[in-house]
Amino acid sequence: MPSPRFTSLALALALALPAARAQAAPATLSYQGRIIESNQNPTGDRQFKFALVTATPAAATLWTHDGTGLGTPGSAPSSSLTLPVKAGRFDVRLGDTTVAGMTSPVTSSIFTGRNDVRLRIWVRDPATGGSFAQLSPDQTIGSEPAAVLAGSVRDGGVTTAALADGAVQTGNLATGSVSGTALAPGAGMASLTASGATLVPAGGVVMAREPNSTTLLASGYSLSGSLDLSPDTWTQKTTSATANAPSARAAHTSIWTGSELIVFGGTSGTPTNTGARYNPATNTWTALPTTGAPAARYYHSAVWTGTDMIIFGGTTGPASFADGARYSPASNTWTALPATTLAGRHYHAAVWTGTEMIIHGGWNGTTYFADGARYNAAAGTWTLLPTTGAPAARAAASSVWTGTELLTWGGSGGSALANGARFSPATGNWTALPATGAPAARWHAATAWTGTELFIWGGYNLSTFPVDGARFNPATSTWTALPSAAAPTARQHTTATWTGNAVIVHGGTPTPGNNPAGLTTGAYFLPSTNTWEPLTAAPSAHAAPSAHAARSDHTASWTGADFLIFGGWNVSGPVSDGLWSFTPKNKMFLYKR
């Protein structure tokens, strides 16, 4: 499968090299960068390569993190190092040989006589493989960051830049001879830090966009609150009358490709196998072909592989399916999936691992399933999941892919369930999730993966609508209860969308049955502060009072900047108010010293 597209890199922290204490003294460059991967802010491990190069047309390689490829124009290091990325951001200390994979120190000789040394970076996602992408442009290191001491000099040949540390003492300086402009960048801060003081006095507050800034937290700040710089914004992007827009429907699927929203299937009372692609750049819809498309269905699953949308399963009401197809936006064609021994089902779990689609559980209207299978897209083959240790039969469970495992919890097996398991494709083993701290039994709960935790809230258990939930951390195998203060009202068939720093719960229904009453309300959950904040309901000041209908069984797809909402049910039937976008408030987080 092709590598994801890394479309930008932004400098987030200035690079600085301390003055050398001896000729060619080693030091480190602290660098914080940001990547956008297929229009998303990725979270997880990524592989990197780093080099310092000259800026001339025949750029020479002066330094690499592993010391290979030096001197050759445009050459990359032969090895890579792995760094954690969170919401697109990463940090690295170039030249710090205590960092795994960083074997080459940075020395001041690299910068001697050169005024335009630049940092070059390559990156790739180890989960998808493929070749490394070189980020552009190279990052400029503006001034020469180190001084080199000469071994011997003639009279008058020693400039101030060549003086050793401590060579000039206080007694050598005339009163008032050193002005603020004569200080080296960062010298004042270094002096304050060394004396235990800071530019921000005790009790002072600074602002940052991140709710968990490791730099500020490590510097002695604590998160104390937040400030909304702009409000939630609802925008109607298209209407039901827009050319090629999908017809009104619910229980459909939608996926975000990195540049387009693709809607397929669903029902308006009659199942359909139609769909369309929405391009935000042009604000237009393009109808999907029906030739080769799966039969009409709803409550099916859809995953995005990076190149194709894969549809599997679903129901027409009387019958459930065990087939599906792959849709390629590049060729605008459908290709049927090979046959599988799985029985037809809907309300099943479906995740994409980077190489495989994993299906587990589901229901066909009479039978709940405990089996599943892995579909290898490259080989076009199915492999049944092991049954040893697998969770009991269930449908409508809370299921996510963590980057290494499938987590599935809760659901219905005829009655609500409060258990689950994790499946590792690498080992082929199931492991039960702990019961301690887990939420009460439920199905159709709001579910999301935050990059580190499984988020579960709300749902239904045939008698009540729980107004609670929990977060499961697979690294520690522990549950943490969600707070109740400011939480959304009870609901099921809702959407939960992870933005990179918050889960947004929106819509849903507080009633069972067909054409249930829908909701326009929702809330933000911020894991960093373990708090809920209310979501501006739609309609709001940014939408006509009757424009945005209440709904459940709709879809919400995060684009990296907003989420796109389409379809759903309410008491009047399928919602037919077109496509809406929701842009979260512009939020700044306050840190107190």
Coordinates of C-alpha atoms in Angstrom, one line a residue:
M1 CA 0.0 0.0 0.0
P2 CA 1.4 3.5 -0.8
S3 CA 2.8 5.5 2.0
P4 CA 0.6 8.2 3.6
R5 CA 1.1 11.7 2.3
F6 CA 3.0 14.0 4.6
T7 CA 1.9 17.3 3.3
S8 CA 3.5 19.9 5.6
L9 CA 6.0 20.6 8.3
A10 CA 6.0 23.7 10.5
L11 CA 8.8 25.0 12.7
A12 CA 7.5 25.1 16.3
L13 CA 10.7 25.8 18.3
A14 CA 13.8 27.8 17.4
L15 CA 17.0 25.9 17.1
A16 CA 19.9 27.0 19.1
L17 CA 23.4 25.6 19.7
P18 CA 25.3 26.6 22.8
A19 CA 28.6 28.4 22.4
A20 CA 31.5 25.9 22.2
R21 CA 33.9 25.6 25.1
A22 CA 36.5 24.0 22.9
Q23 CA 37.2 23.6 19.3
A24 CA 34.6 21.3 17.6
A25 CA 32.8 20.9 21.0
P26 CA 29.8 18.6 20.7
A27 CA 26.3 20.0 21.5
T28 CA 22.7 19.4 20.7
L29 CA 20.0 21.1 18.7
S30 CA 16.6 21.0 20.3
Y31 CA 13.9 20.9 17.6
Q32 CA 10.1 20.7 17.7
G33 CA 8.3 20.1 14.5
R34 CA 4.8 19.4 13.2
I35 CA 3.6 17.1 10.4
I36 CA 0.3 16.8 8.7
E37 CA -0.3 13.3 7.3
S38 CA -3.0 13.0 4.6
N39 CA -4.6 16.2 6.0
Q40 CA -4.7 14.7 9.5
N41 CA -2.8 15.5 12.7
P42 CA -1.4 12.0 13.3
T43 CA -0.7 10.4 16.7
G44 CA 1.6 7.4 17.2
D45 CA 5.2 6.4 16.4
R46 CA 6.8 7.6 13.2
Q47 CA 10.2 6.9 11.7
F48 CA 12.5 9.9 11.0
K49 CA 15.8 10.7 9.4
F50 CA 17.7 13.9 10.0
A51 CA 20.6 15.7 8.2
L52 CA 22.3 19.1 8.2
V53 CA 23.0 20.3 4.7
T54 CA 24.4 23.3 2.9
A55 CA 21.9 25.5 1.0
T56 CA 23.9 25.8 -2.3
P57 CA 22.4 24.2 -5.4
A58 CA 24.8 21.3 -5.1
A59 CA 23.8 20.8 -1.4
A60 CA 26.4 18.8 0.5
T61 CA 25.5 16.7 3.6
L62 CA 27.4 18.0 6.6
W63 CA 25.9 15.8 9.3
T64 CA 23.4 13.0 9.7
H65 CA 21.9 11.4 12.8
D66 CA 23.8 8.1 12.2
G67 CA 26.9 9.5 10.5
T68 CA 26.2 7.9 7.1
G69 CA 25.9 9.6 3.7
L70 CA 28.2 12.5 4.5
G71 CA 29.4 14.8 1.7
T72 CA 27.1 13.4 -1.0
P73 CA 24.6 16.0 -2.3
G74 CA 21.0 15.0 -1.3
S75 CA 22.0 11.8 0.4
A76 CA 19.9 10.5 3.3
P77 CA 21.1 8.6 6.4
S78 CA 20.9 4.8 6.0
S79 CA 19.1 4.2 9.3
S80 CA 16.2 5.8 11.0
L81 CA 15.1 6.6 14.5
T82 CA 11.6 6.3 16.0
L83 CA 9.9 9.2 17.7
P84 CA 6.4 9.6 19.2
V85 CA 4.1 12.0 17.5
K86 CA 1.0 13.4 19.2
A87 CA -1.5 15.5 17.3
G88 CA 1.1 16.0 14.6
R89 CA 3.8 17.3 16.9
F90 CA 7.2 15.7 17.7
D91 CA 10.4 16.7 19.6
V92 CA 14.0 15.7 19.1
R93 CA 17.4 16.6 20.4
L94 CA 19.7 16.4 17.3
G95 CA 23.2 15.2 18.2
D96 CA 22.1 13.8 21.6
T97 CA 23.7 10.3 21.5
T98 CA 21.6 9.2 24.5
V99 CA 18.6 9.2 22.1
A100 CA 18.1 5.7 20.6
G101 CA 19.4 5.7 17.0
M102 CA 21.2 9.0 17.3
T103 CA 24.8 8.0 17.1
S104 CA 26.4 11.2 15.6
P105 CA 27.0 14.3 17.8
V106 CA 26.7 17.8 16.5
T107 CA 29.9 19.7 16.6
S108 CA 30.6 23.4 16.1
S109 CA 32.9 22.7 13.1
I110 CA 29.8 21.9 11.1
F111 CA 28.8 25.6 11.2
T112 CA 32.3 27.2 11.0
G113 CA 32.4 29.6 8.0
R114 CA 28.9 28.7 6.9
N115 CA 26.0 31.1 7.4
D116 CA 23.1 29.1 5.9
V117 CA 23.1 25.5 7.3
R118 CA 19.7 23.8 7.0
L119 CA 17.9 20.9 8.6
R120 CA 16.5 18.3 6.3
I121 CA 14.0 15.7 7.5
W122 CA 12.5 12.5 6.1
V123 CA 9.5 10.7 7.7
R124 CA 7.3 7.6 7.2
D125 CA 4.6 5.7 9.0
P126 CA 6.0 2.3 10.1
A127 CA 2.4 0.9 10.2
T128 CA 2.0 1.4 6.5
G129 CA 5.6 1.0 5.3
G130 CA 6.6 2.4 2.0
S131 CA 9.4 4.8 1.3
F132 CA 10.4 7.8 3.4
A133 CA 8.9 11.2 2.4
Q134 CA 11.3 14.2 2.4
L135 CA 9.7 17.2 4.0
S136 CA 9.9 20.5 2.2
P137 CA 11.3 23.1 2.6
D138 CA 14.5 22.4 4.5
Q139 CA 14.5 24.4 7.8
T140 CA 17.0 27.3 8.0
I141 CA 19.3 27.7 11.0
G142 CA 19.8 31.4 10.6
S143 CA 23.0 32.3 12.4
E144 CA 26.2 30.5 13.1
P145 CA 25.5 28.7 16.4
A146 CA 29.0 28.0 17.6
A147 CA 32.3 29.7 18.0
V148 CA 35.6 27.9 17.3
L149 CA 38.7 28.7 19.3
A150 CA 42.0 29.1 17.4
G151 CA 45.0 27.1 18.7
S152 CA 47.3 30.1 18.4
V153 CA 46.8 33.7 17.1
R154 CA 48.9 36.8 16.4
D155 CA 48.6 40.0 18.4
G156 CA 45.2 41.5 17.9
G157 CA 43.9 38.4 16.2
V158 CA 41.7 37.3 19.1
T159 CA 38.2 38.8 18.7
T160 CA 35.5 38.8 21.4
A161 CA 33.9 35.8 19.8
A162 CA 37.1 33.8 20.4
L163 CA 37.4 34.4 24.1
A164 CA 37.1 31.3 26.3
D165 CA 34.5 31.0 28.9
G166 CA 35.6 32.9 32.0
A167 CA 38.3 34.8 30.2
V168 CA 36.6 38.1 31.0
Q169 CA 35.6 38.6 34.6
T170 CA 33.4 41.2 36.2
G171 CA 36.4 43.3 37.1
N172 CA 37.4 43.7 33.5
L173 CA 34.1 45.3 32.5
A174 CA 33.3 49.0 33.0
T175 CA 30.1 49.8 34.8
G176 CA 27.2 49.9 32.3
S177 CA 29.3 48.7 29.4
V178 CA 27.1 45.6 28.7
S179 CA 23.7 46.6 27.3
G180 CA 20.7 44.3 26.8
T181 CA 21.3 44.3 23.0
A182 CA 24.8 43.0 23.6
L183 CA 23.6 39.8 25.3
A184 CA 23.5 36.6 23.2
P185 CA 20.0 35.2 22.4
G186 CA 18.8 33.2 25.4
A187 CA 21.6 34.4 27.7
G188 CA 19.2 36.3 30.0
M189 CA 16.8 33.3 30.2
A190 CA 19.7 31.0 31.0
S191 CA 20.9 33.3 33.8
L192 CA 17.4 33.5 35.2
T193 CA 17.0 29.7 35.1
A194 CA 20.4 29.1 36.7
S195 CA 19.4 31.3 39.6
G196 CA 16.0 29.7 40.0
A197 CA 14.1 32.7 38.6
T198 CA 11.9 33.0 35.5
L199 CA 10.5 35.6 33.2
V200 CA 7.1 34.7 34.4
P201 CA 6.8 35.3 38.2
A202 CA 5.1 32.9 40.5
G203 CA 1.4 33.1 39.9
G204 CA 1.9 34.3 36.3
V205 CA -0.1 32.8 33.4
V206 CA 0.9 31.9 29.9
M207 CA -1.2 30.6 27.0
A208 CA -0.7 27.7 24.6
R209 CA -2.8 25.8 22.1
E210 CA -2.0 22.4 23.6
P211 CA -3.9 21.1 26.6
N212 CA -0.9 19.0 27.6
S213 CA 2.2 21.0 26.6
T214 CA 5.1 18.9 27.8
T215 CA 7.5 21.8 27.5
L216 CA 5.4 24.0 29.8
L217 CA 4.6 21.2 32.3
A218 CA 8.3 20.3 32.5
S219 CA 9.1 23.9 33.1
G220 CA 7.1 24.0 36.3
Y221 CA 3.7 25.2 34.9
S222 CA 0.4 23.6 35.6
L223 CA -2.8 23.7 33.5
S224 CA -5.2 26.0 35.2
G225 CA -8.0 26.7 32.7
S226 CA -8.8 27.7 29.1
L227 CA -10.0 30.6 27.0
D228 CA -12.3 30.4 24.0
L229 CA -11.1 32.9 21.3
S230 CA -13.9 32.1 18.8
P231 CA -17.2 30.2 19.2
D232 CA -18.4 26.9 17.8
T233 CA -19.5 27.4 14.2
W234 CA -22.2 25.4 12.3
T235 CA -22.2 25.9 8.5
Q236 CA -24.6 24.3 6.0
K237 CA -22.3 23.3 3.1
T238 CA -24.8 21.8 0.7
T239 CA -28.5 21.2 0.6
S240 CA -30.6 18.2 -0.6
A241 CA -31.1 20.0 -3.9
T242 CA -27.3 20.4 -4.6
A243 CA -26.3 18.6 -7.7
N244 CA -25.3 14.9 -7.2
A245 CA -25.9 15.2 -3.4
P246 CA -26.9 11.9 -1.7
S247 CA -30.5 11.4 -1.0
A248 CA -31.8 11.6 2.6
R249 CA -30.8 8.5 4.5
A250 CA -29.8 7.0 7.8
A251 CA -27.7 4.1 9.0
H252 CA -25.3 4.7 6.1
T253 CA -21.5 5.0 6.3
S254 CA -19.1 7.9 5.6
I255 CA -15.3 8.0 5.5
W256 CA -12.8 10.8 5.1
T257 CA -10.0 10.1 2.6
G258 CA -7.8 13.0 3.4
S259 CA -9.4 15.2 0.8
E260 CA -12.9 13.9 0.3
L261 CA -15.9 12.6 2.2
I262 CA -17.5 9.4 0.7
V263 CA -21.1 8.5 1.7
F264 CA -22.5 5.1 0.8
G265 CA -25.6 3.0 1.4
G266 CA -28.2 3.5 4.2
T267 CA -31.9 3.6 4.2
S268 CA -34.8 6.1 4.0
G269 CA -37.3 3.3 4.7
T270 CA -36.0 1.6 1.5
P271 CA -32.3 0.4 1.5
T272 CA -30.0 2.0 -1.2
N273 CA -26.7 1.2 -2.8
T274 CA -26.1 4.7 -4.0
G275 CA -23.5 7.2 -2.7
A276 CA -21.5 10.2 -3.5
R277 CA -18.1 12.0 -2.9
Y278 CA -17.9 15.5 -1.4
N279 CA -15.0 17.7 -2.2
P280 CA -14.7 20.6 0.4
A281 CA -12.2 22.5 -1.9
T282 CA -14.9 22.9 -4.6
N283 CA -18.0 22.4 -2.3
T284 CA -19.3 19.8 -4.9
W285 CA -20.7 16.3 -4.9
T286 CA -19.8 13.5 -7.4
A287 CA -22.1 10.5 -7.6
L288 CA -20.6 7.1 -7.0
P289 CA -21.1 4.5 -9.8
T290 CA -23.6 1.8 -9.1
T291 CA -22.0 -0.7 -11.6
G292 CA -20.2 -3.2 -9.4
A293 CA -21.4 -1.6 -6.2
P294 CA -22.6 -3.8 -3.3
A295 CA -26.3 -4.5 -3.2
A296 CA -28.5 -2.0 -1.3
R297 CA -27.9 -2.2 2.5
Y298 CA -27.7 -0.3 5.8
Y299 CA -25.9 -0.8 9.1
H300 CA -22.9 -2.1 7.1
S301 CA -19.3 -1.2 7.8
A302 CA -16.8 1.0 5.9
V303 CA -13.0 1.4 6.4
W304 CA -10.5 3.5 4.5
T305 CA -7.2 1.8 3.5
G306 CA -5.4 4.9 2.3
T307 CA -6.4 4.2 -1.3
D308 CA -9.8 2.4 -1.2
M309 CA -13.0 2.4 0.8
I310 CA -14.0 -1.2 1.8
I311 CA -17.7 -2.0 2.4
F312 CA -18.7 -5.2 4.2
G313 CA -21.9 -6.7 5.6
G314 CA -25.1 -4.8 6.4
T315 CA -28.8 -5.7 6.1
T316 CA -32.0 -5.0 4.2
G317 CA -34.1 -5.8 7.3
P318 CA -35.1 -9.3 6.3
A319 CA -31.6 -10.4 5.2
S320 CA -28.0 -9.7 6.2
F321 CA -24.9 -9.8 4.0
A322 CA -21.5 -11.5 4.1
D323 CA -20.2 -9.8 1.1
G324 CA -18.8 -6.4 0.1
A325 CA -16.6 -4.5 -2.3
R326 CA -13.7 -2.0 -2.6
Y327 CA -14.3 1.4 -4.1
S328 CA -11.3 3.2 -5.6
P329 CA -11.7 7.0 -5.9
A330 CA -8.7 7.1 -8.3
S331 CA -10.3 4.9 -10.9
N332 CA -14.0 5.5 -9.8
T333 CA -14.6 1.8 -9.8
W334 CA -15.9 -1.0 -7.5
T335 CA -14.2 -4.4 -7.1
A336 CA -16.1 -7.2 -5.3
L337 CA -14.4 -8.7 -2.2
P338 CA -13.6 -12.5 -2.4
A339 CA -16.1 -14.8 -0.7
T340 CA -15.8 -15.5 3.0
T341 CA -17.1 -18.3 5.2
L342 CA -18.5 -15.7 7.6
A343 CA -22.3 -15.6 7.9
G344 CA -24.1 -12.5 6.9
R345 CA -24.2 -9.8 9.6
H346 CA -24.7 -6.2 10.6
Y347 CA -23.8 -4.1 13.7
H348 CA -20.4 -5.8 13.6
A349 CA -17.0 -4.4 14.5
A350 CA -14.8 -3.4 11.5
V351 CA -11.3 -1.7 11.8
W352 CA -8.4 -1.1 9.4
T353 CA -5.0 -2.1 10.7
G354 CA -2.8 -0.6 7.9
T355 CA -2.7 -3.8 6.0
E356 CA -5.9 -5.7 6.9
M357 CA -9.6 -5.2 7.7
I358 CA -10.7 -7.0 10.8
I359 CA -14.3 -8.0 11.2
H360 CA -15.7 -9.3 14.5
G361 CA -19.2 -10.1 15.9
G362 CA -22.5 -8.8 14.6
W363 CA -26.1 -10.0 14.3
N364 CA -28.3 -11.2 11.5
G365 CA -31.7 -10.4 13.1
T366 CA -31.9 -13.7 14.9
T367 CA -28.3 -14.8 15.8
Y368 CA -25.5 -13.0 17.5
F369 CA -22.0 -13.9 16.3
A370 CA -18.7 -14.4 18.3
D371 CA -16.5 -15.1 15.2
G372 CA -14.7 -12.9 12.8
A373 CA -12.0 -12.7 10.1
R374 CA -9.1 -10.7 8.8
Y375 CA -9.2 -9.5 5.1
N376 CA -5.7 -8.9 3.6
A377 CA -6.2 -6.2 1.0
A378 CA -2.9 -6.8 -0.8
A379 CA -3.4 -10.6 -1.1
G380 CA -7.2 -10.5 -1.4
T381 CA -7.5 -13.3 1.2
W382 CA -9.6 -13.9 4.3
T383 CA -8.3 -15.6 7.5
L384 CA -10.6 -16.5 10.3
L385 CA -10.0 -15.1 13.8
P386 CA -9.1 -17.5 16.6
T387 CA -11.9 -18.4 18.9
T388 CA -9.7 -19.2 22.0
G389 CA -10.1 -16.4 24.4
A390 CA -12.4 -14.5 22.0
P391 CA -15.2 -12.4 23.6
A392 CA -18.8 -13.9 23.7
A393 CA -21.2 -13.3 20.8
R394 CA -22.2 -9.6 20.5
A395 CA -23.4 -6.8 18.2
A396 CA -23.3 -3.0 18.4
A397 CA -20.1 -3.2 20.6
S398 CA -17.7 -0.3 21.2
S399 CA -14.7 -1.2 19.0
V400 CA -11.5 0.7 17.9
W401 CA -8.1 0.1 16.4
T402 CA -5.2 1.3 18.7
G403 CA -2.4 1.0 16.1
T404 CA -1.5 -2.5 17.3
E405 CA -4.7 -4.1 18.6
L406 CA -8.5 -4.3 18.2
L407 CA -10.3 -3.4 21.4
T408 CA -13.9 -4.4 21.6
W409 CA -16.2 -4.0 24.7
G410 CA -19.9 -4.2 25.5
G411 CA -22.6 -4.6 23.0
S412 CA -25.6 -6.9 23.0
G413 CA -25.7 -10.7 23.0
G414 CA -29.5 -10.8 23.6
S415 CA -28.9 -8.7 26.7
A416 CA -26.5 -5.9 27.4
L417 CA -22.8 -6.9 28.0
A418 CA -20.2 -5.4 30.2
N419 CA -17.1 -7.3 29.1
G420 CA -14.7 -7.4 26.2
A421 CA -11.3 -8.3 24.9
R422 CA -8.3 -7.1 22.9
F423 CA -7.0 -8.9 19.8
S424 CA -3.4 -8.7 18.6
P425 CA -2.8 -9.5 14.9
A426 CA 0.9 -9.8 15.6
T427 CA 0.5 -12.7 18.1
G428 CA -3.0 -13.9 16.9
N429 CA -4.2 -13.9 20.6
W430 CA -7.2 -12.6 22.4
T431 CA -6.8 -11.1 25.9
A432 CA -9.8 -10.3 28.1
L433 CA -10.3 -6.7 29.2
P434 CA -10.4 -6.1 33.0
A435 CA -13.8 -5.8 34.6
T436 CA -12.6 -3.5 37.5
G437 CA -13.6 0.0 36.8
A438 CA -15.4 -0.9 33.5
P439 CA -18.7 0.8 32.6
A440 CA -22.0 -0.9 33.2
A441 CA -23.5 -3.0 30.4
R442 CA -24.6 -1.2 27.3
W443 CA -24.7 -1.1 23.5
H444 CA -24.7 1.6 20.8
A445 CA -22.5 3.8 23.0
A446 CA -20.5 6.8 21.8
T447 CA -17.1 5.4 21.0
A448 CA -13.7 6.9 20.0
W449 CA -10.0 6.2 20.1
T450 CA -8.1 9.2 21.4
G451 CA -4.6 8.1 20.4
T452 CA -4.0 6.5 23.9
E453 CA -7.4 5.4 25.2
L454 CA -10.7 3.9 24.3
F455 CA -13.5 6.3 25.0
I456 CA -17.0 5.0 25.9
W457 CA -20.0 7.1 26.9
G458 CA -23.8 6.7 27.0
G459 CA -25.6 3.9 25.1
Y460 CA -28.6 1.8 25.9
N461 CA -29.3 -1.5 27.8
L462 CA -32.9 -2.2 26.9
S463 CA -34.2 -0.7 30.1
T464 CA -32.2 2.5 30.7
F465 CA -29.9 5.0 28.9
P466 CA -26.8 5.2 31.1
V467 CA -25.5 8.8 31.6
D468 CA -21.9 7.7 32.3
G469 CA -18.9 6.1 30.7
A470 CA -15.2 5.4 31.1
R471 CA -11.8 5.5 29.3
F472 CA -9.6 2.3 28.9
N473 CA -5.9 2.7 28.7
P474 CA -4.4 -0.4 27.0
A475 CA -0.8 0.5 28.1
T476 CA -1.8 0.2 31.7
S477 CA -4.8 -2.1 31.2
T478 CA -6.9 0.2 33.5
W479 CA -10.3 1.9 33.3
T480 CA -10.9 5.5 34.4
A481 CA -14.5 6.7 35.0
L482 CA -15.7 9.7 33.0
P483 CA -16.9 12.7 35.1
S484 CA -20.6 13.5 35.2
A485 CA -20.4 17.3 35.6
A486 CA -21.5 19.0 32.3
A487 CA -21.8 15.6 30.5
P488 CA -24.3 15.3 27.6
T489 CA -27.8 14.0 28.3
A490 CA -28.7 10.3 27.9
R491 CA -28.6 9.0 24.3
Q492 CA -27.7 6.2 21.9
H493 CA -26.9 6.0 18.1
T494 CA -24.8 9.1 18.6
T495 CA -21.4 10.1 17.0
A496 CA -18.1 10.5 18.9
T497 CA -15.3 12.4 17.0
W498 CA -11.7 12.7 18.1
T499 CA -10.2 16.1 17.1
G500 CA -6.7 15.6 18.4
N501 CA -7.4 17.1 21.9
A502 CA -11.1 16.5 22.5
V503 CA -13.8 14.0 21.9
I504 CA -17.0 15.6 20.5
V505 CA -20.2 13.8 21.2
H506 CA -23.1 15.0 19.0
G507 CA -26.7 14.1 18.3
G508 CA -28.2 10.7 19.0
T509 CA -31.6 9.7 20.5
P510 CA -32.9 9.2 24.1
T511 CA -35.7 6.9 22.8
P512 CA -35.7 3.4 21.3
G513 CA -37.6 2.2 18.2
N514 CA -38.0 3.4 14.6
N515 CA -37.9 7.1 13.8
P516 CA -36.8 8.0 17.3
A517 CA -36.7 11.5 18.7
G518 CA -33.3 13.0 17.8
L519 CA -31.0 15.5 19.5
T520 CA -29.1 18.6 18.3
T521 CA -27.0 18.8 21.5
G522 CA -23.6 17.4 22.5
A523 CA -20.4 18.1 24.5
Y524 CA -16.7 18.2 24.3
F525 CA -14.7 15.8 26.5
L526 CA -11.0 16.9 27.2
P527 CA -8.9 13.9 28.4
S528 CA -6.1 16.3 29.5
T529 CA -8.3 17.9 32.1
N530 CA -10.9 15.1 32.5
T531 CA -13.7 17.6 32.0
W532 CA -16.8 18.1 29.8
E533 CA -17.7 21.3 28.1
P534 CA -21.0 22.0 26.4
L535 CA -21.2 22.0 22.7
T536 CA -23.1 24.9 21.1
A537 CA -26.3 23.2 19.9
A538 CA -27.4 23.3 16.4
P539 CA -29.3 25.3 15.4
S540 CA -27.3 28.1 16.9
A541 CA -26.5 31.8 16.2
H542 CA -24.6 30.5 13.2
A543 CA -27.5 28.6 11.6
A544 CA -31.2 29.4 10.8
P545 CA -33.4 28.3 13.7
S546 CA -35.0 25.5 11.7
A547 CA -32.1 24.6 9.5
H548 CA -30.2 21.9 11.4
A549 CA -32.4 19.0 12.4
A550 CA -32.2 16.8 15.4
R551 CA -30.9 13.4 14.4
S552 CA -29.5 9.9 15.3
D553 CA -27.9 7.2 13.2
H554 CA -26.1 10.0 11.3
T555 CA -22.3 10.1 10.5
A556 CA -19.7 12.7 11.5
S557 CA -16.2 12.6 9.9
W558 CA -13.3 14.6 11.1
T559 CA -11.3 16.4 8.4
G560 CA -8.5 17.8 10.5
A561 CA -10.2 21.2 10.9
D562 CA -13.9 20.4 11.3
F563 CA -16.3 17.5 11.1
L564 CA -18.8 16.9 8.4
I565 CA -22.3 15.7 9.4
F566 CA -24.7 13.9 7.1
G567 CA -28.0 12.2 7.3
G568 CA -29.7 10.5 10.2
W569 CA -33.3 9.8 11.6
N570 CA -35.7 11.8 13.6
V571 CA -39.4 11.6 14.3
S572 CA -40.2 12.9 10.8
G573 CA -38.1 10.2 9.1
P574 CA -34.7 10.5 7.3
V575 CA -33.1 13.9 7.8
S576 CA -32.9 15.8 4.5
D577 CA -31.1 19.1 5.4
G578 CA -28.0 18.4 3.3
L579 CA -24.4 18.4 4.5
W580 CA -23.2 20.4 7.6
S581 CA -19.8 21.2 9.0
F582 CA -19.0 21.9 12.6
T583 CA -15.9 23.9 13.4
P584 CA -14.9 23.6 17.1
K585 CA -14.2 26.8 19.1
N586 CA -10.7 28.3 18.8
K587 CA -9.4 27.4 22.3
M588 CA -6.3 28.5 24.2
F589 CA -5.2 26.7 27.4
L590 CA -3.9 28.7 30.4
Y591 CA -0.8 27.5 32.3
K592 CA 0.0 29.0 35.7
R593 CA 3.5 29.3 37.2

